[in-house]
Amino acid sequence: MRKVLEGLIDGQFFCPYSNRDVYEQLRQPEYAAAIDGALRPIGRALARLGEGEDVTAFFARYVDLADSGDRREAMEELKRVRDQIMPVLHFIHLYSRAGQGDVCLSPGEEVSFGELLMHVDQFQVAREQLRDLCVYPLFSRVKTVDANKEKLNVVFKGLVEAGYLVPKGAESSLYVATGKMGYFYQVVSWIADSQKLLPAEDVEPDESQVTGELL
């Protein structure tokens, strides 16, 4: 239980793709209640994406955003996700242009590193998209790389570290979108409605409109 609590407090999302064992445990009412009870004293609660049998992921949310400390931390988390919106959306666009999926990357959907690399190598516009992707802070925390494969590796590594993708296997070039993608789309929708999706440098999330359902 300790590792699950630490993961939730650290911002992890538990879904069938990131950690099926923990996800199945959290689907059990008694275990979920125990986790929720352990989170409450530190101002958190167990939250779900979806309802009933359709729950796609579990994460920790803040209980009382009236608390100034919790509200400040929640706002910082919202800003982090906000700053990931454009790079993640641009990756999804590159992925969909490669014919790997629809305009949305849904939880459980597979992404082939090899097929995406082939698309990038073949089309100039895809190479330009990849180059532009690597400019974002989410993908530019390492030294500059030149080869398409190295650039794509940087992008995938960033998405894995941010919790949006997980490798399908140790030796596989396939990745799977996690349940956090569902949370990402909810945040995108909320910001689009309340903030008009202005560039990050032009707008700060409105604290009066932050919802505990997301945070």
Coordinates of C-alpha atoms in Angstrom, one line a residue:
M1 CA 0.0 0.0 0.0
R2 CA 2.9 2.4 0.8
K3 CA 4.2 2.4 -2.8
V4 CA 0.7 3.0 -4.2
L5 CA 0.2 5.9 -1.8
E6 CA 3.6 7.3 -2.7
G7 CA 2.8 7.0 -6.4
L8 CA -0.5 8.7 -6.1
I9 CA 0.9 11.6 -4.0
D10 CA 3.7 11.9 -6.6
G11 CA 1.1 12.4 -9.3
Q12 CA 1.0 9.0 -10.9
F13 CA -2.1 7.7 -12.7
F14 CA -2.8 4.0 -12.3
C15 CA -4.6 2.4 -15.3
P16 CA -4.7 -1.0 -17.0
Y17 CA -1.7 0.0 -19.2
S18 CA 0.6 1.7 -16.7
N19 CA 0.1 -0.8 -13.8
R20 CA -2.7 -3.3 -14.2
D21 CA -2.1 -5.0 -10.8
V22 CA -2.5 -1.7 -8.9
Y23 CA -5.4 -0.7 -11.1
E24 CA -7.3 -3.9 -10.4
Q25 CA -6.6 -3.5 -6.7
L26 CA -8.0 0.0 -6.7
R27 CA -11.1 -1.3 -8.4
Q28 CA -11.8 -3.3 -5.2
P29 CA -14.1 -1.2 -2.9
E30 CA -12.3 -2.2 0.3
Y31 CA -8.8 -1.5 -1.0
A32 CA -9.9 1.8 -2.6
A33 CA -11.5 2.9 0.6
A34 CA -8.3 2.1 2.6
I35 CA -6.2 4.1 0.1
D36 CA -8.7 7.0 0.2
G37 CA -8.7 6.9 4.0
A38 CA -4.9 7.1 4.1
L39 CA -4.9 10.1 1.7
R40 CA -7.5 12.1 3.5
P41 CA -5.3 13.2 6.5
I42 CA -2.9 14.9 4.0
G43 CA -5.6 16.7 2.1
R44 CA -5.9 14.3 -0.8
A45 CA -8.5 11.8 -2.0
L46 CA -8.7 8.9 -4.4
A47 CA -10.1 10.1 -7.7
R48 CA -11.3 8.3 -10.8
L49 CA -11.7 8.9 -14.5
G50 CA -15.0 7.4 -15.4
E51 CA -17.7 5.7 -13.3
G52 CA -18.5 2.2 -12.2
E53 CA -17.2 -0.4 -14.6
D54 CA -16.0 2.3 -16.9
V55 CA -13.3 3.7 -14.7
T56 CA -10.2 4.1 -16.8
A57 CA -7.7 5.4 -14.3
F58 CA -7.1 6.3 -10.6
F59 CA -5.2 9.3 -9.3
A60 CA -5.0 11.6 -6.2
R61 CA -6.9 14.9 -6.1
Y62 CA -6.9 17.7 -3.5
V63 CA -9.8 17.5 -1.1
D64 CA -10.2 21.2 -0.1
L65 CA -9.0 23.8 -2.6
A66 CA -10.0 26.5 0.0
D67 CA -6.7 25.6 1.8
S68 CA -4.1 28.0 0.5
G69 CA -1.3 25.6 0.5
D70 CA -3.2 22.9 -1.4
R71 CA -4.6 25.4 -3.8
R72 CA -1.1 26.7 -4.6
E73 CA 0.1 23.2 -5.2
A74 CA -3.0 22.4 -7.3
M75 CA -2.4 25.5 -9.4
E76 CA 1.2 24.5 -10.0
E77 CA 0.1 21.1 -11.2
L78 CA -2.5 22.7 -13.5
K79 CA 0.2 25.0 -14.9
R80 CA 2.5 21.9 -15.6
V81 CA -0.3 20.2 -17.5
R82 CA -1.1 23.4 -19.3
D83 CA 2.5 23.7 -20.5
Q84 CA 2.3 20.2 -21.8
I85 CA -0.8 20.8 -23.9
M86 CA 0.8 22.1 -27.1
P87 CA 3.7 19.6 -27.3
V88 CA 1.4 16.7 -26.6
L89 CA -1.2 17.9 -29.2
H90 CA 1.5 18.4 -31.7
F91 CA 2.8 14.9 -31.1
I92 CA -0.7 13.5 -31.6
H93 CA -1.0 15.5 -34.9
L94 CA 2.3 13.9 -36.1
Y95 CA 1.1 10.5 -35.0
S96 CA -2.2 10.9 -36.8
R97 CA -0.6 12.2 -39.9
A98 CA 1.5 9.1 -40.0
G99 CA -1.7 7.1 -40.3
Q100 CA -1.4 5.4 -36.9
G101 CA -4.6 6.7 -35.5
D102 CA -7.3 9.3 -35.3
V103 CA -6.9 12.9 -34.2
C104 CA -7.1 11.8 -30.6
L105 CA -4.8 9.3 -28.9
S106 CA -7.0 7.3 -26.7
P107 CA -5.9 5.3 -23.6
G108 CA -4.9 1.8 -24.6
E109 CA -4.0 2.9 -28.2
E110 CA -0.7 1.6 -29.5
V111 CA 2.0 3.8 -31.0
S112 CA 4.7 2.3 -33.1
F113 CA 8.0 4.0 -32.8
G114 CA 9.3 2.2 -35.9
E115 CA 6.3 3.2 -38.1
L116 CA 6.5 6.8 -36.9
L117 CA 10.2 6.9 -37.6
M118 CA 9.6 5.5 -41.1
H119 CA 7.0 8.3 -41.7
V120 CA 9.4 11.0 -40.5
D121 CA 12.3 9.6 -42.7
Q122 CA 10.0 9.6 -45.7
F123 CA 8.3 13.0 -45.5
Q124 CA 9.9 16.4 -45.2
V125 CA 6.8 17.9 -43.5
A126 CA 7.1 15.2 -40.8
R127 CA 10.7 16.0 -40.2
E128 CA 9.8 19.6 -39.8
Q129 CA 7.1 18.7 -37.3
L130 CA 9.6 16.5 -35.3
R131 CA 12.1 19.4 -35.3
D132 CA 9.5 21.8 -34.0
L133 CA 8.5 19.2 -31.3
C134 CA 12.0 19.1 -29.9
V135 CA 11.9 22.8 -29.2
Y136 CA 9.3 22.4 -26.4
P137 CA 10.8 22.2 -22.9
L138 CA 9.0 18.8 -22.4
F139 CA 11.3 17.4 -25.1
S140 CA 14.4 19.6 -24.9
R141 CA 15.9 18.7 -21.6
V142 CA 18.8 16.9 -23.2
K143 CA 21.6 17.9 -25.5
T144 CA 20.7 18.8 -29.1
V145 CA 20.5 15.8 -31.4
D146 CA 20.5 15.7 -35.2
A147 CA 19.3 12.2 -36.3
N148 CA 15.6 11.6 -36.7
K149 CA 15.8 8.5 -34.6
E150 CA 17.5 10.3 -31.8
K151 CA 15.0 13.2 -31.9
L152 CA 12.1 10.8 -31.8
N153 CA 13.7 9.0 -28.9
V154 CA 13.8 12.3 -27.0
V155 CA 10.1 12.8 -27.7
F156 CA 9.0 9.4 -26.6
K157 CA 11.2 9.6 -23.5
G158 CA 9.5 12.9 -22.6
L159 CA 6.0 11.4 -23.1
V160 CA 6.9 8.3 -21.0
E161 CA 8.4 10.5 -18.2
A162 CA 5.3 12.7 -18.2
G163 CA 3.1 9.6 -17.9
Y164 CA 1.3 9.7 -21.2
L165 CA 2.9 6.6 -22.8
V166 CA 4.4 3.4 -21.5
P167 CA 6.5 0.8 -23.4
K168 CA 4.5 -2.3 -24.3
G169 CA 7.5 -4.5 -23.5
A170 CA 11.2 -4.2 -22.6
E171 CA 12.3 -5.1 -26.1
S172 CA 9.3 -3.8 -28.0
S173 CA 9.2 -0.6 -30.2
L174 CA 5.5 -0.3 -29.4
Y175 CA 4.1 2.1 -26.8
V176 CA 0.7 2.3 -25.3
A177 CA -1.2 5.5 -24.3
T178 CA -2.1 5.5 -20.6
G179 CA -5.2 6.5 -18.8
K180 CA -3.6 9.9 -18.1
M181 CA -4.5 10.8 -21.7
G182 CA -8.1 10.9 -20.6
Y183 CA -7.2 13.4 -17.9
F184 CA -5.2 15.4 -20.4
Y185 CA -8.3 15.8 -22.6
Q186 CA -10.4 16.9 -19.7
V187 CA -7.9 19.6 -18.8
V188 CA -7.7 20.7 -22.4
S189 CA -11.5 21.0 -22.5
W190 CA -11.6 22.9 -19.2
I191 CA -8.9 25.4 -20.2
A192 CA -10.4 25.8 -23.7
D193 CA -13.7 26.7 -22.0
S194 CA -12.5 28.9 -19.2
Q195 CA -9.2 30.3 -20.5
K196 CA -9.8 30.2 -24.3
L197 CA -6.6 28.3 -24.6
L198 CA -4.4 31.3 -24.7
P199 CA -0.6 30.8 -24.9
A200 CA 1.0 29.9 -21.6
E201 CA 2.9 33.2 -21.4
D202 CA -0.3 35.2 -21.8
V203 CA -2.5 33.7 -19.2
E204 CA -2.6 32.3 -15.7
P205 CA -5.3 29.8 -14.8
D206 CA -8.1 31.5 -12.9
E207 CA -8.0 30.2 -9.3
S208 CA -11.7 31.0 -8.9
Q209 CA -12.6 28.4 -11.6
V210 CA -10.3 25.6 -10.6
T211 CA -12.3 22.4 -10.1
G212 CA -11.5 19.8 -7.5
E213 CA -12.7 17.1 -10.0
L214 CA -9.5 17.7 -12.0
L215 CA -7.1 18.5 -9.2

